[in-house]
Amino acid sequence: MNEQKNMLKAIQALSFALLETGMFLDSHSNNQRALEYFRKNKQAYDTLKQQYTMRYGALTMGEAAGDTWTWVNMPWPWQNETEA
């Protein structure tokens, strides 16, 4: 698997961890271990997402920036290679 796919999978895993931990914290708001776990994963998520965006472009339209609109120059989801 190439580096771009590895980074994307790691971003997805961190996103899932943040979502699940956030839901846990909704009902256990004083759990310090969960809060620290959330903070650690949020920092890793933000860092990795920033690195991905710098190397491969924006993941969402909200991250698209610059003087030109290059969003449409990237491959569409159905143009990516499929994994076996």
N, CA, C and O atoms as a printed pandas DataFrame, in Angstrom:
     atom_number atom_name residue_name chain_id  residue_number  x_coord  y_coord  z_coord
0              1         N          MET        A               1    0.856   -1.179    0.000
1              2        CA          MET        A               1    0.000    0.000    0.000
2              3         C          MET        A               1    0.901    1.240    0.000
3              4         O          MET        A               1    1.927    1.260    0.680
4              5         N          ASN        A               2    0.526    2.262   -0.751
5              6        CA          ASN        A               2    1.378    3.437   -0.831
6              7         C          ASN        A               2    1.165    4.380    0.362
7              8         O          ASN        A               2    0.237    4.213    1.153
8              9         N          GLU        A               3    2.043    5.359    0.458
9             10        CA          GLU        A               3    2.030    6.270    1.604
10            11         C          GLU        A               3    0.720    7.053    1.716
11            12         O          GLU        A               3    0.209    7.244    2.819
12            13         N          GLN        A               4    0.177    7.502    0.595
13            14        CA          GLN        A               4   -1.065    8.268    0.630
14            15         C          GLN        A               4   -2.203    7.433    1.222
15            16         O          GLN        A               4   -2.961    7.920    2.060
16            17         N          LYS        A               5   -2.318    6.197    0.792
17            18        CA          LYS        A               5   -3.382    5.329    1.320
18            19         C          LYS        A               5   -3.167    5.030    2.798
19            20         O          LYS        A               5   -4.124    4.978    3.570
20            21         N          ASN        A               6   -1.906    4.833    3.192
21            22        CA          ASN        A               6   -1.611    4.596    4.605
22            23         C          ASN        A               6   -2.005    5.794    5.461
23            24         O          ASN        A               6   -2.582    5.640    6.537
24            25         N          MET        A               7   -1.688    6.986    4.970
25            26        CA          MET        A               7   -2.044    8.193    5.721
26            27         C          MET        A               7   -3.560    8.331    5.825
27            28         O          MET        A               7   -4.084    8.672    6.885
28            29         N          LEU        A               8   -4.256    8.069    4.731
29            30        CA          LEU        A               8   -5.709    8.190    4.729
30            31         C          LEU        A               8   -6.346    7.184    5.692
31            32         O          LEU        A               8   -7.293    7.519    6.403
32            33         N          LYS        A               9   -5.835    5.973    5.715
33            34        CA          LYS        A               9   -6.360    4.964    6.652
34            35         C          LYS        A               9   -6.104    5.382    8.101
35            36         O          LYS        A               9   -6.956    5.175    8.965
36            37         N          ALA        A              10   -4.946    5.963    8.367
37            38        CA          ALA        A              10   -4.639    6.427    9.722
38            39         C          ALA        A              10   -5.559    7.580   10.118
39            40         O          ALA        A              10   -6.007    7.647   11.263
40            41         N          ILE        A              11   -5.841    8.482    9.189
41            42        CA          ILE        A              11   -6.770    9.586    9.456
42            43         C          ILE        A              11   -8.157    9.037    9.757
43            44         O          ILE        A              11   -8.827    9.504   10.678
44            45         N          GLN        A              12   -8.583    8.057    8.988
45            46        CA          GLN        A              12   -9.897    7.449    9.222
46            47         C          GLN        A              12   -9.955    6.759   10.583
47            48         O          GLN        A              12  -10.964    6.856   11.281
48            49         N          ALA        A              13   -8.894    6.070   10.961
49            50        CA          ALA        A              13   -8.860    5.389   12.260
50            51         C          ALA        A              13   -8.909    6.402   13.400
51            52         O          ALA        A              13   -9.624    6.198   14.381
52            53         N          LEU        A              14   -8.158    7.485   13.276
53            54        CA          LEU        A              14   -8.172    8.521   14.310
54            55         C          LEU        A              14   -9.531    9.207   14.372
55            56         O          LEU        A              14  -10.017    9.527   15.456
56            57         N          SER        A              15  -10.140    9.432   13.225
57            58        CA          SER        A              15  -11.470   10.039   13.187
58            59         C          SER        A              15  -12.481    9.163   13.916
59            60         O          SER        A              15  -13.314    9.664   14.670
60            61         N          PHE        A              16  -12.405    7.856   13.688
61            62        CA          PHE        A              16  -13.291    6.917   14.369
62            63         C          PHE        A              16  -13.057    6.948   15.880
63            64         O          PHE        A              16  -14.009    6.965   16.659
64            65         N          ALA        A              17  -11.795    6.955   16.288
65            66        CA          ALA        A              17  -11.470    6.998   17.719
66            67         C          ALA        A              17  -12.016    8.271   18.357
67            68         O          ALA        A              17  -12.524    8.230   19.477
68            69         N          LEU        A              18  -11.917    9.395   17.662
69            70        CA          LEU        A              18  -12.440   10.657   18.193
70            71         C          LEU        A              18  -13.955   10.617   18.326
71            72         O          LEU        A              18  -14.507   11.074   19.327
72            73         N          LEU        A              19  -14.619   10.078   17.331
73            74        CA          LEU        A              19  -16.076    9.993   17.366
74            75         C          LEU        A              19  -16.541    9.111   18.521
75            76         O          LEU        A              19  -17.423    9.498   19.288
76            77         N          GLU        A              20  -15.950    7.937   18.642
77            78        CA          GLU        A              20  -16.335    7.009   19.705
78            79         C          GLU        A              20  -16.026    7.575   21.090
79            80         O          GLU        A              20  -16.838    7.466   22.009
80            81         N          THR        A              21  -14.855    8.176   21.230
81            82        CA          THR        A              21  -14.484    8.747   22.526
82            83         C          THR        A              21  -15.381    9.927   22.866
83            84         O          THR        A              21  -15.753   10.116   24.024
84            85         N          GLY        A              22  -15.728   10.720   21.861
85            86        CA          GLY        A              22  -16.638   11.840   22.086
86            87         C          GLY        A              22  -17.996   11.376   22.580
87            88         O          GLY        A              22  -18.579   11.988   23.475
88            89         N          MET        A              23  -18.500   10.299   22.000
89            90        CA          MET        A              23  -19.791    9.769   22.464
90            91         C          MET        A              23  -19.680    9.227   23.888
91            92         O          MET        A              23  -20.599    9.396   24.689
92            93         N          PHE        A              24  -18.565    8.578   24.204
93            94        CA          PHE        A              24  -18.354    8.088   25.563
94            95         C          PHE        A              24  -18.314    9.260   26.545
95            96         O          PHE        A              24  -18.895    9.196   27.628
96            97         N          LEU        A              25  -17.621   10.330   26.152
97            98        CA          LEU        A              25  -17.510   11.496   27.031
98            99         C          LEU        A              25  -18.846   12.212   27.220
99           100         O          LEU        A              25  -19.041   12.904   28.219
100          101         N          ASP        A              26  -19.763   12.051   26.275
101          102        CA          ASP        A              26  -21.097   12.637   26.442
102          103         C          ASP        A              26  -21.779   12.110   27.694
103          104         O          ASP        A              26  -22.536   12.834   28.341
104          105         N          SER        A              27  -21.520   10.865   28.038
105          106        CA          SER        A              27  -22.164   10.275   29.214
106          107         C          SER        A              27  -21.203   10.072   30.387
107          108         O          SER        A              27  -21.625    9.688   31.478
108          109         N          HIS        A              28  -19.915   10.330   30.162
109          110        CA          HIS        A              28  -18.910   10.177   31.214
110          111         C          HIS        A              28  -17.987   11.400   31.193
111          112         O          HIS        A              28  -16.773   11.268   31.036
112          113         N          SER        A              29  -18.563   12.565   31.350
113          114        CA          SER        A              29  -17.833   13.815   31.140
114          115         C          SER        A              29  -16.694   14.052   32.126
115          116         O          SER        A              29  -15.827   14.884   31.860
116          117         N          ASN        A              30  -16.670   13.360   33.238
117          118        CA          ASN        A              30  -15.604   13.553   34.223
118          119         C          ASN        A              30  -14.505   12.502   34.131
119          120         O          ASN        A              30  -13.612   12.473   34.978
120          121         N          ASN        A              31  -14.554   11.651   33.134
121          122        CA          ASN        A              31  -13.563   10.589   32.988
122          123         C          ASN        A              31  -12.270   11.183   32.415
123          124         O          ASN        A              31  -12.188   11.480   31.223
124          125         N          GLN        A              32  -11.277   11.348   33.268
125          126        CA          GLN        A              32  -10.032   11.996   32.865
126          127         C          GLN        A              32   -9.215   11.154   31.883
127          128         O          GLN        A              32   -8.560   11.699   30.994
128          129         N          ARG        A              33   -9.250    9.836   32.040
129          130        CA          ARG        A              33   -8.524    8.984   31.094
130          131         C          ARG        A              33   -9.094    9.126   29.690
131          132         O          ARG        A              33   -8.343    9.210   28.719
132          133         N          ALA        A              34  -10.411    9.153   29.580
133          134        CA          ALA        A              34  -11.049    9.297   28.269
134          135         C          ALA        A              34  -10.765   10.674   27.681
135          136         O          ALA        A              34  -10.540   10.805   26.478
136          137         N          LEU        A              35  -10.774   11.692   28.520
137          138        CA          LEU        A              35  -10.500   13.049   28.042
138          139         C          LEU        A              35   -9.064   13.165   27.540
139          140         O          LEU        A              35   -8.816   13.786   26.507
140          141         N          GLU        A              36   -8.132   12.579   28.255
141          142        CA          GLU        A              36   -6.735   12.596   27.822
142          143         C          GLU        A              36   -6.566   11.797   26.526
143          144         O          GLU        A              36   -5.831   12.211   25.630
144          145         N          TYR        A              37   -7.245   10.658   26.431
145          146        CA          TYR        A              37   -7.213    9.851   25.206
146          147         C          TYR        A              37   -7.750   10.662   24.028
147          148         O          TYR        A              37   -7.185   10.621   22.935
148          149         N          PHE        A              38   -8.837   11.396   24.249
149          150        CA          PHE        A              38   -9.418   12.230   23.205
150          151         C          PHE        A              38   -8.426   13.309   22.774
151          152         O          PHE        A              38   -8.206   13.512   21.580
152          153         N          ARG        A              39   -7.832   13.994   23.741
153          154        CA          ARG        A              39   -6.875   15.070   23.423
154          155         C          ARG        A              39   -5.680   14.549   22.634
155          156         O          ARG        A              39   -5.251   15.169   21.661
156          157         N          LYS        A              40   -5.143   13.402   23.059
157          158        CA          LYS        A              40   -3.986   12.814   22.379
158          159         C          LYS        A              40   -4.333   12.462   20.934
159          160         O          LYS        A              40   -3.565   12.756   20.018
160          161         N          ASN        A              41   -5.478   11.838   20.734
161          162        CA          ASN        A              41   -5.891   11.464   19.384
162          163         C          ASN        A              41   -6.265   12.672   18.543
163          164         O          ASN        A              41   -6.040   12.670   17.333
164          165         N          LYS        A              42   -6.826   13.694   19.151
165          166        CA          LYS        A              42   -7.173   14.923   18.417
166          167         C          LYS        A              42   -5.916   15.595   17.899
167          168         O          LYS        A              42   -5.882   16.066   16.762
168          169         N          GLN        A              43   -4.879   15.643   18.729
169          170        CA          GLN        A              43   -3.625   16.241   18.296
170          171         C          GLN        A              43   -3.010   15.434   17.149
171          172         O          GLN        A              43   -2.549   16.011   16.164
172          173         N          ALA        A              44   -3.003   14.122   17.271
173          174        CA          ALA        A              44   -2.469   13.267   16.206
174          175         C          ALA        A              44   -3.287   13.416   14.925
175          176         O          ALA        A              44   -2.724   13.471   13.831
176          177         N          TYR        A              45   -4.612   13.482   15.057
177          178        CA          TYR        A              45   -5.512   13.650   13.912
178          179         C          TYR        A              45   -5.229   14.967   13.193
179          180         O          TYR        A              45   -5.089   14.996   11.970
180          181         N          ASP        A              46   -5.145   16.054   13.958
181          182        CA          ASP        A              46   -4.901   17.368   13.356
182          183         C          ASP        A              46   -3.560   17.409   12.631
183          184         O          ASP        A              46   -3.462   17.937   11.524
184          185         N          THR        A              47   -2.530   16.851   13.258
185          186        CA          THR        A              47   -1.196   16.841   12.656
186          187         C          THR        A              47   -1.177   16.020   11.371
187          188         O          THR        A              47   -0.668   16.475   10.347
188          189         N          LEU        A              48   -1.725   14.828   11.424
189          190        CA          LEU        A              48   -1.718   13.950   10.253
190          191         C          LEU        A              48   -2.569   14.523    9.123
191          192         O          LEU        A              48   -2.195   14.431    7.954
192          193         N          LYS        A              49   -3.697   15.105    9.467
193          194        CA          LYS        A              49   -4.565   15.693    8.449
194          195         C          LYS        A              49   -3.874   16.880    7.769
195          196         O          LYS        A              49   -3.998   17.065    6.558
196          197         N          GLN        A              50   -3.153   17.675    8.547
197          198        CA          GLN        A              50   -2.416   18.803    7.980
198          199         C          GLN        A              50   -1.313   18.303    7.044
199          200         O          GLN        A              50   -1.126   18.850    5.957
200          201         N          GLN        A              51   -0.590   17.272    7.461
201          202        CA          GLN        A              51    0.454   16.699    6.607
202          203         C          GLN        A              51   -0.140   16.140    5.317
203          204         O          GLN        A              51    0.416   16.341    4.237
204          205         N          TYR        A              52   -1.266   15.441    5.428
205          206        CA          TYR        A              52   -1.919   14.877    4.251
206          207         C          TYR        A              52   -2.326   15.991    3.286
207          208         O          TYR        A              52   -2.097   15.891    2.080
208          209         N          THR        A              53   -2.924   17.041    3.820
209          210        CA          THR        A              53   -3.387   18.152    2.985
210          211         C          THR        A              53   -2.222   18.826    2.274
211          212         O          THR        A              53   -2.341   19.201    1.107
212          213         N          MET        A              54   -1.102   18.983    2.963
213          214        CA          MET        A              54    0.066   19.615    2.344
214          215         C          MET        A              54    0.632   18.754    1.218
215          216         O          MET        A              54    1.088   19.286    0.207
216          217         N          ARG        A              55    0.609   17.441    1.378
217          218        CA          ARG        A              55    1.193   16.542    0.376
218          219         C          ARG        A              55    0.248   16.212   -0.774
219          220         O          ARG        A              55    0.658   16.170   -1.934
220          221         N          TYR        A              56   -1.030   15.977   -0.439
221          222        CA          TYR        A              56   -1.941   15.413   -1.433
222          223         C          TYR        A              56   -3.160   16.269   -1.736
223          224         O          TYR        A              56   -3.942   15.930   -2.624
224          225         N          GLY        A              57   -3.334   17.353   -1.029
225          226        CA          GLY        A              57   -4.486   18.208   -1.265
226          227         C          GLY        A              57   -5.550   18.032   -0.205
227          228         O          GLY        A              57   -5.462   17.164    0.663
228          229         N          ALA        A              58   -6.551   18.875   -0.299
229          230        CA          ALA        A              58   -7.616   18.921    0.703
230          231         C          ALA        A              58   -8.452   17.646    0.703
231          232         O          ALA        A              58   -8.710   17.050   -0.342
232          233         N          LEU        A              59   -8.867   17.246    1.899
233          234        CA          LEU        A              59   -9.770   16.102    2.043
234          235         C          LEU        A              59  -11.227   16.530    1.948
235          236         O          LEU        A              59  -12.084   15.748    1.536
236          237         N          THR        A              60  -11.503   17.762    2.327
237          238        CA          THR        A              60  -12.863   18.294    2.267
238          239         C          THR        A              60  -12.824   19.683    1.640
239          240         O          THR        A              60  -11.772   20.320    1.596
240          241         N          MET        A              61  -13.964   20.145    1.160
241          242        CA          MET        A              61  -14.014   21.475    0.561
242          243         C          MET        A              61  -13.676   22.556    1.574
243          244         O          MET        A              61  -13.146   23.604    1.205
244          245         N          GLY        A              62  -13.971   22.320    2.828
245          246        CA          GLY        A              62  -13.663   23.294    3.867
246          247         C          GLY        A              62  -12.177   23.538    4.039
247          248         O          GLY        A              62  -11.775   24.566    4.582
248          249         N          GLU        A              63  -11.364   22.612    3.585
249          250        CA          GLU        A              63   -9.917   22.751    3.687
250          251         C          GLU        A              63   -9.298   23.304    2.410
251          252         O          GLU        A              63   -8.110   23.624    2.388
252          253         N          ALA        A              64  -10.077   23.419    1.363
253          254        CA          ALA        A              64   -9.563   23.938    0.100
254          255         C          ALA        A              64   -9.243   25.413    0.276
255          256         O          ALA        A              64  -10.070   26.188    0.758
256          257         N          ALA        A              65   -8.059   25.786   -0.114
257          258        CA          ALA        A              65   -7.637   27.180    0.037
258          259         C          ALA        A              65   -6.713   27.533   -1.120
259          260         O          ALA        A              65   -6.289   26.664   -1.882
260          261         N          GLY        A              66   -6.417   28.784   -1.235
261          262        CA          GLY        A              66   -5.494   29.227   -2.264
262          263         C          GLY        A              66   -6.158   30.164   -3.251
263          264         O          GLY        A              66   -7.322   30.536   -3.108
264          265         N          ASP        A              67   -5.389   30.530   -4.249
265          266        CA          ASP        A              67   -5.860   31.484   -5.244
266          267         C          ASP        A              67   -6.628   30.827   -6.380
267          268         O          ASP        A              67   -7.303   31.506   -7.154
268          269         N          THR        A              68   -6.526   29.508   -6.482
269          270        CA          THR        A              68   -7.250   28.799   -7.530
270          271         C          THR        A              68   -8.069   27.682   -6.914
271          272         O          THR        A              68   -7.819   27.262   -5.785
272          273         N          TRP        A              69   -9.036   27.213   -7.657
273          274        CA          TRP        A              69   -9.913   26.142   -7.187
274          275         C          TRP        A              69   -9.419   24.848   -7.805
275          276         O          TRP        A              69   -9.830   24.487   -8.907
276          277         N          THR        A              70   -8.532   24.141   -7.094
277          278        CA          THR        A              70   -7.907   22.937   -7.635
278          279         C          THR        A              70   -8.634   21.665   -7.239
279          280         O          THR        A              70   -8.216   20.566   -7.603
280          281         N          TRP        A              71   -9.703   21.810   -6.507
281          282        CA          TRP        A              71  -10.459   20.652   -6.021
282          283         C          TRP        A              71  -10.804   19.700   -7.161
283          284         O          TRP        A              71  -10.686   18.483   -7.011
284          285         N          VAL        A              72  -11.223   20.238   -8.285
285          286        CA          VAL        A              72  -11.679   19.404   -9.403
286          287         C          VAL        A              72  -10.531   18.760  -10.167
287          288         O          VAL        A              72  -10.772   17.900  -11.015
288          289         N          ASN        A              73   -9.294   19.149   -9.893
289          290        CA          ASN        A              73   -8.143   18.563  -10.573
290          291         C          ASN        A              73   -7.699   17.244   -9.947
291          292         O          ASN        A              73   -6.896   16.517  -10.533
292          293         N          MET        A              74   -8.210   16.937   -8.774
293          294        CA          MET        A              74   -7.851   15.699   -8.090
294          295         C          MET        A              74   -8.725   14.568   -8.616
295          296         O          MET        A              74   -9.809   14.820   -9.142
296          297         N          PRO        A              75   -8.266   13.319   -8.481
297          298        CA          PRO        A              75   -9.080   12.190   -8.952
298          299         C          PRO        A              75  -10.410   12.111   -8.205
299          300         O          PRO        A              75  -10.478   12.376   -7.005
300          301         N          TRP        A              76  -11.442   11.751   -8.917
301          302        CA          TRP        A              76  -12.741   11.525   -8.299
302          303         C          TRP        A              76  -12.706   10.170   -7.598
303          304         O          TRP        A              76  -11.889    9.322   -7.957
304          305         N          PRO        A              77  -13.563    9.945   -6.617
305          306        CA          PRO        A              77  -13.503    8.680   -5.867
306          307         C          PRO        A              77  -13.535    7.441   -6.748
307          308         O          PRO        A              77  -12.855    6.461   -6.443
308          309         N          TRP        A              78  -14.293    7.455   -7.815
309          310        CA          TRP        A              78  -14.396    6.278   -8.674
310          311         C          TRP        A              78  -13.187    6.130   -9.597
311          312         O          TRP        A              78  -13.056    5.115  -10.280
312          313         N          GLN        A              79  -12.304    7.130   -9.627
313          314        CA          GLN        A              79  -11.101    7.043  -10.437
314          315         C          GLN        A              79   -9.920    6.452   -9.664
315          316         O          GLN        A              79   -8.896    6.121  -10.262
316          317         N          ASN        A              80  -10.050    6.318   -8.365
317          318        CA          ASN        A              80   -8.984    5.740   -7.556
318          319         C          ASN        A              80   -8.906    4.245   -7.796
319          320         O          ASN        A              80   -9.890    3.597   -8.154
320          321         N          GLU        A              81   -7.711    3.716   -7.591
321          322        CA          GLU        A              81   -7.533    2.272   -7.744
322          323         C          GLU        A              81   -8.322    1.552   -6.662
323          324         O          GLU        A              81   -8.416    2.016   -5.526
324          325         N          THR        A              82   -8.882    0.422   -7.034
325          326        CA          THR        A              82   -9.592   -0.381   -6.040
326          327         C          THR        A              82   -8.619   -1.355   -5.412
327          328         O          THR        A              82   -7.666   -1.805   -6.049
328          329         N          GLU        A              83   -8.871   -1.673   -4.155
329          330        CA          GLU        A              83   -8.012   -2.618   -3.451
330          331         C          GLU        A              83   -8.616   -4.003   -3.536
331          332         O          GLU        A              83   -9.833   -4.170   -3.457
332          333         N          ALA        A              84   -7.769   -4.981   -3.694
333          334        CA          ALA        A              84   -8.233   -6.368   -3.770
334          335         C          ALA        A              84   -8.395   -6.950   -2.395
335          336         O          ALA        A              84   -8.778   -8.112   -2.258
